[in-house]
Amino acid sequence: LVQGQQSVTSLVQFSLFVVLQYWSACLYSLQCSIIQSKMGDEYSSQLVPEEEQGDIDKEVFAKGQMLLNAEVEIILDHHIKNKQSTDMEYQPPETLKRVVDHIKRFNTIKSRSSVNSIRGLCAEFHLRAYEVALIVNLMPRSSEEAIALIPSLGDGERFNEEQLQKLLDEVYGAQKVD
């Protein structure tokens, strides 16, 4: 019986992993769509390869923004608290609970002031919106890792690897202030 429960638990964990991977792919596709809608087709195709842009309706997300995990956590917590303040018996759907748990597990920034500080640091380096979100959410520790994860950072036009490493160190230091 215990082995059967462990198998079921493993299956549930794997299923959750697959769902989270799907949502990650959807978020990436959404980010690409936002880039395209904000900056135009020609410019966005230079930023993100066409095969990675996805087939999302641009009109739906025309006013969307790239969010950091910390910002998503703030928004979802606020949403849940608002629902619970109007309905004492409100329980978030299981899917929402899983998303919140996932965000809380991987979010390394705990305060709004740190979010603002990190966004300011990234603005000084003229990073594109999706680059900011990916750097902060993935938290690469080296410039080589950052360029491997976000190839547009290695274009060499805006900054060199030393400057990128300085940014990563500052972002990492700012998130530890919380």
Coordinates of C-alpha atoms in Angstrom, one line a residue:
L1 CA 0.0 0.0 0.0
V2 CA 2.8 2.4 0.9
Q3 CA 4.6 1.7 -2.4
G4 CA 1.3 2.4 -4.3
Q5 CA 0.9 5.7 -2.5
Q6 CA 4.5 6.6 -3.3
S7 CA 3.9 5.8 -7.0
V8 CA 0.8 8.0 -7.0
T9 CA 2.7 10.8 -5.2
S10 CA 5.5 10.5 -7.8
L11 CA 3.0 10.6 -10.6
V12 CA 1.3 13.7 -9.2
Q13 CA 4.7 15.4 -8.8
F14 CA 5.6 14.6 -12.3
S15 CA 2.2 15.8 -13.6
L16 CA 2.7 19.0 -11.7
F17 CA 6.1 19.4 -13.2
V18 CA 4.7 18.9 -16.7
V19 CA 2.0 21.5 -16.0
L20 CA 4.5 24.0 -14.7
Q21 CA 6.7 23.4 -17.8
Y22 CA 3.7 24.0 -20.0
W23 CA 2.9 27.3 -18.1
S24 CA 6.5 28.3 -18.4
A25 CA 6.3 27.8 -22.2
C26 CA 3.1 29.7 -22.3
L27 CA 4.6 32.6 -20.3
Y28 CA 7.6 32.7 -22.6
S29 CA 5.3 32.7 -25.6
L30 CA 3.3 35.5 -24.0
Q31 CA 6.5 37.5 -23.4
C32 CA 7.4 37.2 -27.0
S33 CA 3.9 38.3 -28.0
I34 CA 4.2 41.3 -25.8
I35 CA 7.5 42.3 -27.3
Q36 CA 6.0 42.0 -30.7
S37 CA 3.0 44.1 -29.9
K38 CA 4.9 46.8 -28.1
M39 CA 7.8 47.2 -30.5
G40 CA 6.4 46.1 -33.8
D41 CA 6.9 43.0 -35.9
E42 CA 10.2 44.1 -37.5
Y43 CA 11.9 45.0 -34.3
S44 CA 10.6 42.0 -32.3
S45 CA 11.8 39.6 -34.9
Q46 CA 15.3 41.0 -34.4
L47 CA 15.0 40.4 -30.7
V48 CA 13.4 37.0 -30.6
P49 CA 13.6 34.4 -33.4
E50 CA 10.4 34.0 -35.2
E51 CA 10.1 30.3 -34.4
E52 CA 10.1 31.2 -30.7
Q53 CA 7.4 34.0 -30.9
G54 CA 4.4 31.7 -30.8
D55 CA 0.9 32.1 -32.2
I56 CA -0.7 34.2 -29.5
D57 CA -3.3 36.8 -30.5
K58 CA -1.4 40.1 -30.1
E59 CA -4.6 42.1 -29.4
V60 CA -5.3 40.0 -26.3
F61 CA -2.0 41.0 -24.7
A62 CA -1.4 44.4 -26.3
K63 CA -1.3 46.2 -22.9
G64 CA 0.5 43.4 -21.0
Q65 CA 3.8 43.7 -19.2
M66 CA 6.7 41.4 -18.3
L67 CA 6.4 40.6 -14.7
L68 CA 9.0 39.4 -12.2
N69 CA 8.1 36.4 -10.0
A70 CA 8.0 38.9 -7.0
E71 CA 5.4 41.0 -8.8
V72 CA 3.3 37.9 -9.6
E73 CA 3.5 36.9 -6.0
I74 CA 2.3 40.3 -4.9
I75 CA -0.5 40.4 -7.4
L76 CA -1.8 36.9 -6.5
D77 CA -1.5 37.4 -2.8
H78 CA -3.5 40.6 -3.1
H79 CA -6.1 38.9 -5.3
I80 CA -6.6 36.0 -2.8
K81 CA -6.8 38.4 0.2
N82 CA -9.4 40.5 -1.6
K83 CA -11.5 37.5 -2.4
Q84 CA -11.2 36.2 1.2
S85 CA -12.1 39.7 2.6
T86 CA -15.4 39.6 0.7
D87 CA -16.1 35.9 1.1
M88 CA -14.8 34.4 4.4
E89 CA -15.2 30.9 3.0
Y90 CA -13.3 31.5 -0.2
Q91 CA -10.6 29.0 -1.0
P92 CA -8.5 29.6 -4.1
P93 CA -8.8 26.9 -6.8
E94 CA -6.1 24.1 -6.6
T95 CA -4.4 25.4 -9.7
L96 CA -4.0 28.8 -8.3
K97 CA -2.6 27.4 -5.0
R98 CA -0.1 25.4 -7.1
V99 CA 0.9 28.5 -9.0
V100 CA 1.3 30.5 -5.8
D101 CA 3.4 27.7 -4.2
H102 CA 5.6 27.6 -7.3
I103 CA 6.1 31.3 -7.4
K104 CA 6.9 31.4 -3.7
R105 CA 9.4 28.6 -4.0
F106 CA 11.3 30.3 -6.8
N107 CA 10.9 33.9 -5.9
T108 CA 14.1 35.3 -4.3
I109 CA 12.9 38.9 -3.9
K110 CA 10.7 39.6 -0.9
S111 CA 10.0 43.3 -0.9
R112 CA 8.6 45.8 -3.3
S113 CA 11.5 48.2 -2.7
S114 CA 13.9 45.5 -3.8
V115 CA 11.9 45.0 -7.0
N116 CA 12.0 48.7 -7.7
S117 CA 15.8 48.8 -7.0
I118 CA 16.4 45.9 -9.3
R119 CA 14.3 47.3 -12.1
G120 CA 16.3 50.6 -11.7
L121 CA 19.6 48.7 -12.0
C122 CA 18.4 46.9 -15.1
A123 CA 17.1 50.2 -16.7
E124 CA 20.7 51.6 -16.4
F125 CA 21.9 48.9 -18.7
H126 CA 19.1 49.5 -21.2
L127 CA 17.8 45.9 -21.0
R128 CA 14.8 44.9 -22.9
A129 CA 11.7 44.1 -20.9
Y130 CA 12.0 40.3 -21.5
E131 CA 15.7 40.4 -20.6
V132 CA 14.9 42.0 -17.2
A133 CA 12.2 39.4 -16.4
L134 CA 14.5 36.5 -17.4
I135 CA 17.5 37.8 -15.6
V136 CA 15.6 38.4 -12.4
N137 CA 13.5 35.3 -12.5
L138 CA 16.3 32.9 -13.5
M139 CA 19.0 34.7 -11.5
P140 CA 22.1 33.5 -13.5
R141 CA 25.2 34.0 -11.5
S142 CA 27.7 34.5 -14.3
S143 CA 27.7 36.4 -17.6
E144 CA 28.4 33.2 -19.4
E145 CA 25.3 31.5 -17.9
A146 CA 23.2 34.6 -18.6
I147 CA 24.2 34.7 -22.3
A148 CA 23.5 31.0 -22.6
L149 CA 20.0 31.4 -21.1
I150 CA 19.3 34.8 -22.9
P151 CA 21.3 34.9 -26.1
S152 CA 20.4 38.6 -26.9
L153 CA 22.6 39.6 -23.9
G154 CA 25.6 38.5 -25.9
D155 CA 25.1 40.9 -28.8
G156 CA 28.1 42.9 -27.6
E157 CA 26.6 46.2 -28.6
R158 CA 25.1 47.4 -25.4
F159 CA 27.7 46.0 -22.9
N160 CA 30.5 43.6 -22.6
E161 CA 30.7 40.5 -20.5
E162 CA 32.4 42.3 -17.6
Q163 CA 29.6 44.9 -17.5
L164 CA 27.0 42.2 -17.6
Q165 CA 28.7 40.4 -14.8
K166 CA 28.7 43.7 -12.8
L167 CA 24.9 44.0 -13.4
L168 CA 24.3 40.3 -12.3
D169 CA 26.3 40.9 -9.1
E170 CA 24.4 44.0 -8.4
V171 CA 21.0 42.3 -9.0
Y172 CA 22.0 39.4 -6.9
G173 CA 23.1 41.8 -4.1
A174 CA 19.9 43.8 -4.3
Q175 CA 17.7 40.7 -3.9
K176 CA 19.7 39.7 -0.8
V177 CA 18.8 43.0 0.9
D178 CA 15.3 41.7 1.8

